[in-house]
Amino acid sequence: MFVLEVLAKIIFLGSLTGMLVIFFRKAPLLASLPKTTPVFEKREGAWLFLFRKLKEKLKDLPFLKDFSPEMFLQRILSRIRIFTLKLESKTGQWLEALRKRSQKNKVQEKTGDQYWESLEKKDKNTPA
């Protein structure tokens, strides 16, 4: 085991030394490159160009002049909020109805289970 550990450390240090040599040899070359190259320039694609043109044309329409995305979003969120409040109210009503029905069933079970009492009364009333 000891030999394997020493061998692994030697390989690690050799690899690290090689990477550092390559880095320090290439660092001046990388520093001398221009900051912006055509590869990194922002290009406007055809779809983006068409999208911007379409957006401008839509803004020129008379019924969309006063359109505000923020107001549109606010209206949608308000409607979603109203819907969730209505849904919450409805589920509350359902839960209340279920609880009442359950309570009613429990009361009926207690009062409806008089079978044995009625048999005892019959036995007492009938002569043996």
Short mmCIF file of C-alpha atoms in Angstrom, two decimals:
data_model
loop_
_atom_site.label_atom_id
_atom_site.label_comp_id
_atom_site.label_asym_id
_atom_site.label_seq_id
_atom_site.Cartn_x
_atom_site.Cartn_y
_atom_site.Cartn_z
CA MET A 1 0.00 0.00 0.00
CA PHE A 2 2.79 2.38 0.85
CA VAL A 3 4.33 2.05 -2.63
CA LEU A 4 0.98 2.82 -4.30
CA GLU A 5 0.51 5.95 -2.23
CA VAL A 6 3.99 7.23 -3.09
CA LEU A 7 3.41 6.46 -6.77
CA ALA A 8 0.04 8.29 -6.71
CA LYS A 9 1.64 11.34 -5.08
CA ILE A 10 4.44 11.40 -7.68
CA ILE A 11 1.92 11.24 -10.54
CA PHE A 12 -0.17 13.97 -8.91
CA LEU A 13 2.78 16.31 -8.44
CA GLY A 14 4.05 15.65 -11.97
CA SER A 15 0.63 16.44 -13.46
CA LEU A 16 0.29 19.58 -11.38
CA THR A 17 3.77 20.75 -12.45
CA GLY A 18 2.91 20.11 -16.11
CA MET A 19 -0.32 22.12 -15.87
CA LEU A 20 1.47 25.03 -14.20
CA VAL A 21 4.21 25.06 -16.90
CA ILE A 22 1.60 25.13 -19.69
CA PHE A 23 -0.36 27.88 -17.92
CA PHE A 24 2.64 30.15 -17.37
CA ARG A 25 3.81 29.67 -20.98
CA LYS A 26 0.38 30.55 -22.42
CA ALA A 27 -0.58 33.33 -19.98
CA PRO A 28 1.29 36.12 -21.89
CA LEU A 29 -0.27 34.98 -25.17
CA LEU A 30 -3.75 35.03 -23.63
CA ALA A 31 -3.12 38.48 -22.13
CA SER A 32 -2.05 39.88 -25.51
CA LEU A 33 -5.30 38.83 -27.26
CA PRO A 34 -7.82 41.62 -27.95
CA LYS A 35 -10.62 41.98 -25.42
CA THR A 36 -13.45 41.59 -27.93
CA THR A 37 -13.37 39.29 -30.87
CA PRO A 38 -16.07 38.63 -33.45
CA VAL A 39 -16.85 35.36 -31.72
CA PHE A 40 -17.96 37.16 -28.57
CA GLU A 41 -19.83 39.99 -30.27
CA LYS A 42 -23.55 40.03 -29.83
CA ARG A 43 -25.30 38.95 -33.00
CA GLU A 44 -28.91 39.61 -33.69
CA GLY A 45 -30.58 36.60 -35.22
CA ALA A 46 -33.29 36.70 -37.85
CA TRP A 47 -35.96 35.55 -35.39
CA LEU A 48 -35.05 38.26 -32.91
CA PHE A 49 -35.11 40.87 -35.67
CA LEU A 50 -38.57 39.70 -36.81
CA PHE A 51 -39.82 39.64 -33.22
CA ARG A 52 -38.72 43.24 -32.66
CA LYS A 53 -40.33 44.39 -35.91
CA LEU A 54 -43.57 42.62 -35.02
CA LYS A 55 -43.50 44.19 -31.56
CA GLU A 56 -43.12 47.66 -33.09
CA LYS A 57 -45.98 47.03 -35.54
CA LEU A 58 -48.24 45.85 -32.73
CA LYS A 59 -47.47 48.95 -30.67
CA ASP A 60 -48.56 51.10 -33.60
CA LEU A 61 -52.05 49.58 -33.64
CA PRO A 62 -54.60 52.06 -32.22
CA PHE A 63 -56.24 49.70 -29.72
CA LEU A 64 -52.85 48.61 -28.31
CA LYS A 65 -51.33 52.07 -27.83
CA ASP A 66 -52.18 52.17 -24.13
CA PHE A 67 -51.37 48.51 -23.48
CA SER A 68 -49.29 47.97 -20.38
CA PRO A 69 -47.85 44.53 -19.61
CA GLU A 70 -47.79 45.36 -15.90
CA MET A 71 -51.50 46.19 -15.84
CA PHE A 72 -52.25 43.03 -17.84
CA LEU A 73 -50.28 40.95 -15.35
CA GLN A 74 -52.03 42.68 -12.45
CA ARG A 75 -55.46 41.85 -13.91
CA ILE A 76 -54.54 38.22 -14.47
CA LEU A 77 -53.16 37.87 -10.94
CA SER A 78 -56.27 39.52 -9.48
CA ARG A 79 -58.50 37.06 -11.32
CA ILE A 80 -56.40 34.13 -10.14
CA ARG A 81 -56.66 35.42 -6.57
CA ILE A 82 -60.44 35.76 -6.82
CA PHE A 83 -60.70 32.25 -8.23
CA THR A 84 -58.62 30.78 -5.40
CA LEU A 85 -60.70 32.63 -2.78
CA LYS A 86 -63.92 31.27 -4.31
CA LEU A 87 -62.42 27.80 -4.43
CA GLU A 88 -61.36 28.04 -0.79
CA SER A 89 -64.86 29.15 0.21
CA LYS A 90 -66.45 26.26 -1.69
CA THR A 91 -64.12 23.68 -0.12
CA GLY A 92 -64.92 25.16 3.30
CA GLN A 93 -68.64 24.69 2.63
CA TRP A 94 -68.04 21.10 1.54
CA LEU A 95 -66.03 20.37 4.67
CA GLU A 96 -68.73 21.88 6.86
CA ALA A 97 -71.42 19.79 5.14
CA LEU A 98 -69.33 16.64 5.56
CA ARG A 99 -68.82 17.36 9.26
CA LYS A 100 -72.54 17.92 9.78
CA ARG A 101 -73.37 14.71 7.94
CA SER A 102 -70.80 12.81 10.00
CA GLN A 103 -72.18 14.27 13.23
CA LYS A 104 -75.72 13.38 12.15
CA ASN A 105 -74.67 9.80 11.36
CA LYS A 106 -73.04 9.45 14.78
CA VAL A 107 -76.19 10.67 16.52
CA GLN A 108 -78.35 8.30 14.46
CA GLU A 109 -76.09 5.39 15.31
CA LYS A 110 -76.42 6.11 19.02
CA THR A 111 -80.19 6.60 18.95
CA GLY A 112 -80.90 4.01 16.27
CA ASP A 113 -79.23 1.15 18.11
CA GLN A 114 -82.14 0.23 20.39
CA TYR A 115 -82.56 -3.32 19.17
CA TRP A 116 -81.44 -4.95 22.39
CA GLU A 117 -83.42 -2.57 24.55
CA SER A 118 -86.56 -3.36 22.58
CA LEU A 119 -85.94 -7.10 23.02
CA GLU A 120 -85.52 -6.67 26.78
CA LYS A 121 -88.80 -4.75 26.95
CA LYS A 122 -90.55 -7.51 25.00
CA ASP A 123 -89.17 -10.13 27.38
CA LYS A 124 -90.36 -8.19 30.40
CA ASN A 125 -93.79 -7.53 28.92
CA THR A 126 -94.45 -11.09 27.75
CA PRO A 127 -95.19 -13.71 30.40
CA ALA A 128 -92.97 -16.71 30.35
#
